[in-house]
mmCIF file of C-alpha atoms in Angstrom:
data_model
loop_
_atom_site.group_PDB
_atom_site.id
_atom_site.type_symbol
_atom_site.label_atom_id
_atom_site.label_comp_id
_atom_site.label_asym_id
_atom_site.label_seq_id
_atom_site.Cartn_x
_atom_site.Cartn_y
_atom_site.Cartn_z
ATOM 1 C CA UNK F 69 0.000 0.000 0.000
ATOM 2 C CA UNK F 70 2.936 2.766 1.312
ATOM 3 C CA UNK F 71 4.603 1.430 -2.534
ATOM 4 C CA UNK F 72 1.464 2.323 -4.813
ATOM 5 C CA UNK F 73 1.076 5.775 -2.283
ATOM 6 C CA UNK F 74 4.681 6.883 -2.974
ATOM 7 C CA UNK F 75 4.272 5.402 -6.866
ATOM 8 C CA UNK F 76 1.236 8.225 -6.936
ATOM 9 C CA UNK F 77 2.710 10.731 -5.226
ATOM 10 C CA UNK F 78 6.039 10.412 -7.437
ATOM 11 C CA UNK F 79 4.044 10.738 -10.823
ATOM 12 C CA UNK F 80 2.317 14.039 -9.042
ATOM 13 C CA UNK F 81 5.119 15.507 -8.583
ATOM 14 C CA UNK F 82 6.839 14.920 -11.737
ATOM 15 C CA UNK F 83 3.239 15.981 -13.395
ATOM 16 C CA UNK F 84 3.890 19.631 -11.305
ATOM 17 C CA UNK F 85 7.404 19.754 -12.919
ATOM 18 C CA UNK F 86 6.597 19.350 -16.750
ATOM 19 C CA UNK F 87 3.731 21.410 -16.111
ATOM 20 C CA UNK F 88 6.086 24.492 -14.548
ATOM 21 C CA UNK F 89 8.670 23.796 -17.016
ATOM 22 C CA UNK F 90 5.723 24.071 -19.637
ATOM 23 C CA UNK F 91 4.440 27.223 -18.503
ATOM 24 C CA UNK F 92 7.978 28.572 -18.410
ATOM 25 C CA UNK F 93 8.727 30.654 -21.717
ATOM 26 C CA UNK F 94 11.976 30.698 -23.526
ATOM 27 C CA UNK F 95 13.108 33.040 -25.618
ATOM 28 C CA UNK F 96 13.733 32.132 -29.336
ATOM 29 C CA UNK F 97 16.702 34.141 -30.363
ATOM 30 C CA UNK F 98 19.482 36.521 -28.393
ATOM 31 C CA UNK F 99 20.488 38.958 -30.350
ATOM 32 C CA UNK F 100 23.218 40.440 -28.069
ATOM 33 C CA UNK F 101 24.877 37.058 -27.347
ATOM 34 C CA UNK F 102 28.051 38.657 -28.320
ATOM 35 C CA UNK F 103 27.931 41.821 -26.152
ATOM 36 C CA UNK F 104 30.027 41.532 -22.636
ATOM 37 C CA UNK F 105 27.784 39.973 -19.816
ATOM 38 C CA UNK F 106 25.571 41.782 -17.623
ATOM 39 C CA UNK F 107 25.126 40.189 -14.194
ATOM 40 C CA UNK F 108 26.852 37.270 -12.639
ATOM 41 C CA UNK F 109 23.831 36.045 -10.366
ATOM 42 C CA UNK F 110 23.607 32.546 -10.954
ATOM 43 C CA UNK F 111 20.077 32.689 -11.386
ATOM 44 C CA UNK F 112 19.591 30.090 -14.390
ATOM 45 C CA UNK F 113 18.742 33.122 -16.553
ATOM 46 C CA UNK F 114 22.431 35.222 -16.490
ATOM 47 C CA UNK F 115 21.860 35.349 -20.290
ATOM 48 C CA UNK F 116 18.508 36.612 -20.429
ATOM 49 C CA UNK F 117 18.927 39.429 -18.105
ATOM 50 C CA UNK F 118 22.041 40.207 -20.088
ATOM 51 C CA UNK F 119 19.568 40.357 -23.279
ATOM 52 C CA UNK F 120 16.730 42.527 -21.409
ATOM 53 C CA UNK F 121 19.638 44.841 -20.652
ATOM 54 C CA UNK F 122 20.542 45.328 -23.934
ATOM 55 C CA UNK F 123 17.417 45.361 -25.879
ATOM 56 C CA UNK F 124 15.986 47.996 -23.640
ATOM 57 C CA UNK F 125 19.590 50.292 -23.991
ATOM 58 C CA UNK F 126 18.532 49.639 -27.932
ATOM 59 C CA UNK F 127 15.046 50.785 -27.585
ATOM 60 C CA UNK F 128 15.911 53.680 -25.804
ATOM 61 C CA UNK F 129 18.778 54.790 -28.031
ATOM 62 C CA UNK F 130 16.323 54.389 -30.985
ATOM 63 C CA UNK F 131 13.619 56.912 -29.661
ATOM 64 C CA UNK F 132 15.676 59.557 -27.785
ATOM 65 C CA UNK F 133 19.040 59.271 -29.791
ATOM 66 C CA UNK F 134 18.529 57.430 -33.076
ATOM 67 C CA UNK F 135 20.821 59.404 -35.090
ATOM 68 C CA UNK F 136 23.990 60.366 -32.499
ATOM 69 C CA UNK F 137 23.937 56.326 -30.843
ATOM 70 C CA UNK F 138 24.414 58.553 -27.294
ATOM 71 C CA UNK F 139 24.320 55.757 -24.509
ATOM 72 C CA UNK F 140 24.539 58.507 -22.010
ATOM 73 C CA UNK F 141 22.094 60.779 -23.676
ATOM 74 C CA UNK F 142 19.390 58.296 -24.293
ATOM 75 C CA UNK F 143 19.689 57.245 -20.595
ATOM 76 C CA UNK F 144 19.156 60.825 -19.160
ATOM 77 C CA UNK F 145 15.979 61.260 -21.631
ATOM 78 C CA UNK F 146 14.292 58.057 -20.826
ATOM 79 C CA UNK F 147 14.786 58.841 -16.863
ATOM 80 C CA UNK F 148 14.024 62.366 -17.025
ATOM 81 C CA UNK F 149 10.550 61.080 -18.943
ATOM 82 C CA UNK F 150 10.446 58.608 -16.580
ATOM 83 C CA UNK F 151 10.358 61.173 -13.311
ATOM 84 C CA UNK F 152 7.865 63.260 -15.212
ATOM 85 C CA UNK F 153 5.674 60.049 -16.195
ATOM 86 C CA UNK F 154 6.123 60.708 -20.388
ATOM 87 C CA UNK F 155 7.896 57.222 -21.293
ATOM 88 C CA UNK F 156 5.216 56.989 -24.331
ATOM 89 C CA UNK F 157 5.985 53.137 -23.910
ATOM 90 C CA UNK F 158 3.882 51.954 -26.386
ATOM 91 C CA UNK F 159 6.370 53.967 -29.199
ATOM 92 C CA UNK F 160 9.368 52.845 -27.870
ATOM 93 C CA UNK F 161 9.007 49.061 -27.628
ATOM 94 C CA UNK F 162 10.309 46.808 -30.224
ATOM 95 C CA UNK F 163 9.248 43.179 -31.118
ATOM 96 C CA UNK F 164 12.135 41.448 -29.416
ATOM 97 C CA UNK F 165 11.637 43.491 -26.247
ATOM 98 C CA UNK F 166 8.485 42.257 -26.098
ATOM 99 C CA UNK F 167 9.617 39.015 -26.711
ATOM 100 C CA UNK F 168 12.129 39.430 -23.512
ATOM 101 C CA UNK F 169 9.665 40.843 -21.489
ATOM 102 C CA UNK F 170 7.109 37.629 -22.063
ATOM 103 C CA UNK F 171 9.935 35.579 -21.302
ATOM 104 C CA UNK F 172 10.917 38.126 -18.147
ATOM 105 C CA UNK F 173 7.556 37.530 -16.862
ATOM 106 C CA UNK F 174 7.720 33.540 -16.769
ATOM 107 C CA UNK F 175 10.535 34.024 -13.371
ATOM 108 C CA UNK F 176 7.911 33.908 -11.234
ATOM 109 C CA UNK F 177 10.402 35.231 -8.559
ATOM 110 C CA UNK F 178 11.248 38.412 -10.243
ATOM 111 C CA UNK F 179 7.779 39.703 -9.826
ATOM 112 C CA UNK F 180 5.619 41.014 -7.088
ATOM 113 C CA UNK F 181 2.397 41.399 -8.471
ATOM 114 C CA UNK F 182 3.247 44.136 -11.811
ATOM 115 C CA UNK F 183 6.270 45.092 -9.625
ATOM 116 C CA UNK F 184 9.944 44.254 -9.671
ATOM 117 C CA UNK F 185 10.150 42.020 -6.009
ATOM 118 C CA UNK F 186 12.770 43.742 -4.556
ATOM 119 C CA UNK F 187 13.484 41.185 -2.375
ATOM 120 C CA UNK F 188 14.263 38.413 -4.482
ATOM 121 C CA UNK F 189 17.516 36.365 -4.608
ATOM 122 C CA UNK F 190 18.181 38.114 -8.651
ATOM 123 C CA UNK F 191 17.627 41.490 -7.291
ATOM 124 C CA UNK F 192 19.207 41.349 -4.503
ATOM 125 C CA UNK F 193 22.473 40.218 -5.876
ATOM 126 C CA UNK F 194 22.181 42.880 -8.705
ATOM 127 C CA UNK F 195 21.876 45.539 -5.857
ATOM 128 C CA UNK F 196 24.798 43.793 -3.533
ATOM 129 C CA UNK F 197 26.533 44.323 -6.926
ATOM 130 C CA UNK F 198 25.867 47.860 -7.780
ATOM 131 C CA UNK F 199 29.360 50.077 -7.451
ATOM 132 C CA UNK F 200 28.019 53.269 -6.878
ATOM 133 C CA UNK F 201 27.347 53.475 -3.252
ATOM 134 C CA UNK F 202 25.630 56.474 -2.636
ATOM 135 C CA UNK F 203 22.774 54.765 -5.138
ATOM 136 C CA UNK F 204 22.826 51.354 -3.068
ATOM 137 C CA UNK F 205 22.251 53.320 0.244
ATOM 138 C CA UNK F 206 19.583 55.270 -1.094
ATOM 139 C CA UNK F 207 17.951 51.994 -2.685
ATOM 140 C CA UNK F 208 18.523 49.728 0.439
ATOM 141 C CA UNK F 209 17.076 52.502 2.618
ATOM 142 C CA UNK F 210 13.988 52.253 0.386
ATOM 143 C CA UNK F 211 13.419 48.885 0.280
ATOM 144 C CA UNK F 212 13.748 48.205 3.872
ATOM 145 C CA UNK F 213 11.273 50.900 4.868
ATOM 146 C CA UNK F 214 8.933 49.689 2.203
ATOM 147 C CA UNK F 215 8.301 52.949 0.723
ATOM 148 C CA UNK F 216 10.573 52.070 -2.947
ATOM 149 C CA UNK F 217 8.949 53.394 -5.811
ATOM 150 C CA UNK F 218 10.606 53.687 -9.282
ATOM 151 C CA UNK F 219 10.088 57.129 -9.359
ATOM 152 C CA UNK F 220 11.736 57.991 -6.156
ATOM 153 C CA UNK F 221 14.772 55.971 -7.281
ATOM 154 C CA UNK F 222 14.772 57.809 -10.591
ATOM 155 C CA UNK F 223 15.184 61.063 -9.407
ATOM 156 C CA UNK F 224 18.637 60.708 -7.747
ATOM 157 C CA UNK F 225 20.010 59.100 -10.978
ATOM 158 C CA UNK F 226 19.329 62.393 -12.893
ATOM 159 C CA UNK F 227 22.534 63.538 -11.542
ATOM 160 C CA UNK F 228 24.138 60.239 -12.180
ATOM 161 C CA UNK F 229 26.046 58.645 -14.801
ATOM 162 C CA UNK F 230 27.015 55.500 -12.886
ATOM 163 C CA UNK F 231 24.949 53.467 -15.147
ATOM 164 C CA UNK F 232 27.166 53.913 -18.575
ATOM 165 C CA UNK F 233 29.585 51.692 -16.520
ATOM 166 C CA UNK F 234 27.613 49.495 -13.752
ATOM 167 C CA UNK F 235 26.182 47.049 -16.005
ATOM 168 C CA UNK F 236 24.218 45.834 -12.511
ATOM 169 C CA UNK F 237 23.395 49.037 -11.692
ATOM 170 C CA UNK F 238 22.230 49.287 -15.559
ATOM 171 C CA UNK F 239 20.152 46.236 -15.407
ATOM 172 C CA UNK F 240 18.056 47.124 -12.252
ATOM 173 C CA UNK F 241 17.279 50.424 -14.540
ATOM 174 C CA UNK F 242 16.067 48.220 -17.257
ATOM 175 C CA UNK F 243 14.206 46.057 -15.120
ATOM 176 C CA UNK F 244 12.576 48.551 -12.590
ATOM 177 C CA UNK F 245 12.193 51.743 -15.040
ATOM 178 C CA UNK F 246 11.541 49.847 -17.965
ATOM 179 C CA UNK F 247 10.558 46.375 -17.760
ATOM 180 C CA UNK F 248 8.235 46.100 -14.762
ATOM 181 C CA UNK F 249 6.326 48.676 -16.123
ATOM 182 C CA UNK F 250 5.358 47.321 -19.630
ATOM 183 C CA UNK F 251 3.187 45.646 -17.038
ATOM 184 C CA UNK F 252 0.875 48.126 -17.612
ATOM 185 C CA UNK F 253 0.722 48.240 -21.760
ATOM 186 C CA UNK F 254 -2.322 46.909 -23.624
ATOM 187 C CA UNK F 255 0.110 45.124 -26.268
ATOM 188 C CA UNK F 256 -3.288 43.735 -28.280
ATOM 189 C CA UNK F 257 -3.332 46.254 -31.175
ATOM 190 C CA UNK F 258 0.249 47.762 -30.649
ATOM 191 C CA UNK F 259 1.940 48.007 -34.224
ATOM 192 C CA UNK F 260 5.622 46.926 -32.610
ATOM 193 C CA UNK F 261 7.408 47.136 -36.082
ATOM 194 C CA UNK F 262 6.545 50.888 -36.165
ATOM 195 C CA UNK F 263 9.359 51.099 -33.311
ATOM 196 C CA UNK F 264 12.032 49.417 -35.056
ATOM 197 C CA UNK F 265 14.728 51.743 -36.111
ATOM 198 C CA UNK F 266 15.010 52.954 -39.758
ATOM 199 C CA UNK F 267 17.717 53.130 -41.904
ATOM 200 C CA UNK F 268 19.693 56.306 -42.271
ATOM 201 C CA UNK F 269 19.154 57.831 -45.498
ATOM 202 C CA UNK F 270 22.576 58.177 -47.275
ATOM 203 C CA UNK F 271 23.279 61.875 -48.836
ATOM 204 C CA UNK F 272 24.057 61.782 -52.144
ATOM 205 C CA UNK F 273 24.613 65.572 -52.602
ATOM 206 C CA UNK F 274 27.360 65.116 -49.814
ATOM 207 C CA UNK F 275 30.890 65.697 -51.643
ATOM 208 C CA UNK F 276 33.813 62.655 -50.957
ATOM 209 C CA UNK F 277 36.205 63.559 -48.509
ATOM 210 C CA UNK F 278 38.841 61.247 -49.788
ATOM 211 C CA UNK F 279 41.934 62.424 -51.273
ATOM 212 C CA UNK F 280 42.281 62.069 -54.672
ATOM 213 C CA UNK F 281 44.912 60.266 -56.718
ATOM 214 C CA UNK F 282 47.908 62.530 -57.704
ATOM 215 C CA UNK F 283 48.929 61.776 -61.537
ATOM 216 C CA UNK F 284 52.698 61.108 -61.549
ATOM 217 C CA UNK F 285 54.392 64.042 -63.332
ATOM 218 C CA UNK F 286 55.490 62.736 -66.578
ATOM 219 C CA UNK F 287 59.446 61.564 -66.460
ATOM 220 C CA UNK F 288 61.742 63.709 -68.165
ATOM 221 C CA UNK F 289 63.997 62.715 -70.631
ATOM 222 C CA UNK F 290 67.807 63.216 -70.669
ATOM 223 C CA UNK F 291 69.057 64.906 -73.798
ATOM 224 C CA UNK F 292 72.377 63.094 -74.495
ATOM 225 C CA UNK F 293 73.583 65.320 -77.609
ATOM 226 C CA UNK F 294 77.094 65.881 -77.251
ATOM 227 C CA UNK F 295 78.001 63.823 -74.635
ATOM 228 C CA UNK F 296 81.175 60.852 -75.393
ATOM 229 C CA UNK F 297 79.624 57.534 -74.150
ATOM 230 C CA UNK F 298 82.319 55.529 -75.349
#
């Protein structure tokens, strides 16, 4: 009897696990596999935080810096629309963002209702990571009082450019600023390909710089008239 019990409860819980691993989304392509990694968390998903973090610095370069490429710049816009609640998120996200964000939302443990859980095991270690510590007070201070809110936290980093070399400090940007609230975006008749950056139209009225090929000066011949060669 305690052999067909454990038989039943052993197919149960294998039945749980397919079903989780199931309902668990994966993400069909990385298109930033060759940038430099992101976080070192072990969380079983290094690589797709290391995507979100890239997609979303792509997205944002594309709507507040398409033509100049301005890390820095694109940053500072997208926070400084953030504080003053103007992302216009539904013209800034691309189809693979989307496509990390679905996936994003299948780690259960990331999530706290539409919120970033700020006390999960990924976050935390992002935080514990963060080099600038000034920021990692201020976000520690919130957290443990309960009182964080992304827009408290994205007022202080309008004076700072820590993120254009914290790739942790980067990635809890993406995924508390950016992220956790596409959350709130009716996606069901969003045109996603209008976001996708075009191509710069080349000039053809602009002259070549290049220098251009000097003719060799014709060679000169000797005159030998007169002269003994013998």
């Amino acid at each position: 009897m305690n052999t067909r019990i454990f038989k039943i409860a052993l197919v149960v819980i294998m039945a749980v696990n397919l079903s989780c691993k199931k309902s668990e989304a994966k993400l069909s392509e990385f298109k930033y596999a060759d940038q430099p990694n992101a976080v070192a968390c072990k969380s079983g998903y290094d690589d797709l935080l290391k995507e979100a973090l890239y997609a979303f610095e792509s997205d944002i370069l594309n709507k507040y810096d398409q033509k100049g490429q301005n890390k820095l710049r694109a940053y500072r816009a997208y926070i400084s629309n953030v504080v003053s609640n103007r992302t216009e998120l539904e013209k800034t996200v691309t189809p693979h963002t989307k496509a990390v964000f679905d996936v994003l939302k299948s780690k259960t443990e990331l999530w706290d209702g539409n919120h970033l859980n700020y006390n999960s095991v990924v976050v935390s270690c992002i935080l514990e990571n963060m080099m600038d510590k000034g920021l990692k007070q201020s976000l520690n201070s919130l957290i443990t009082t309960n009182s964080m809110r992304s827009e408290l936290f994205a007022a202080p980093l309008r004076s700072s450019t820590s993120y254009a070399r914290d790739t942790y400090l980067a990635t809890f940007v993406a995924l508390d600023l950016y992220y956790s609230k596409l959350n709130t975006v009716d996606f069901t008749n969003l045109d996603l390909s209008a976001n996708i950056a075009k191509a710069q139209p080349i000039d053809f009225n602009k002259k070549p710089t290049a220098t251009p090929i000097q003719e060799k000066a014709p060679t000169k011949e000797v005159d030998h008239t007169g002269h003994n060669h013998d």
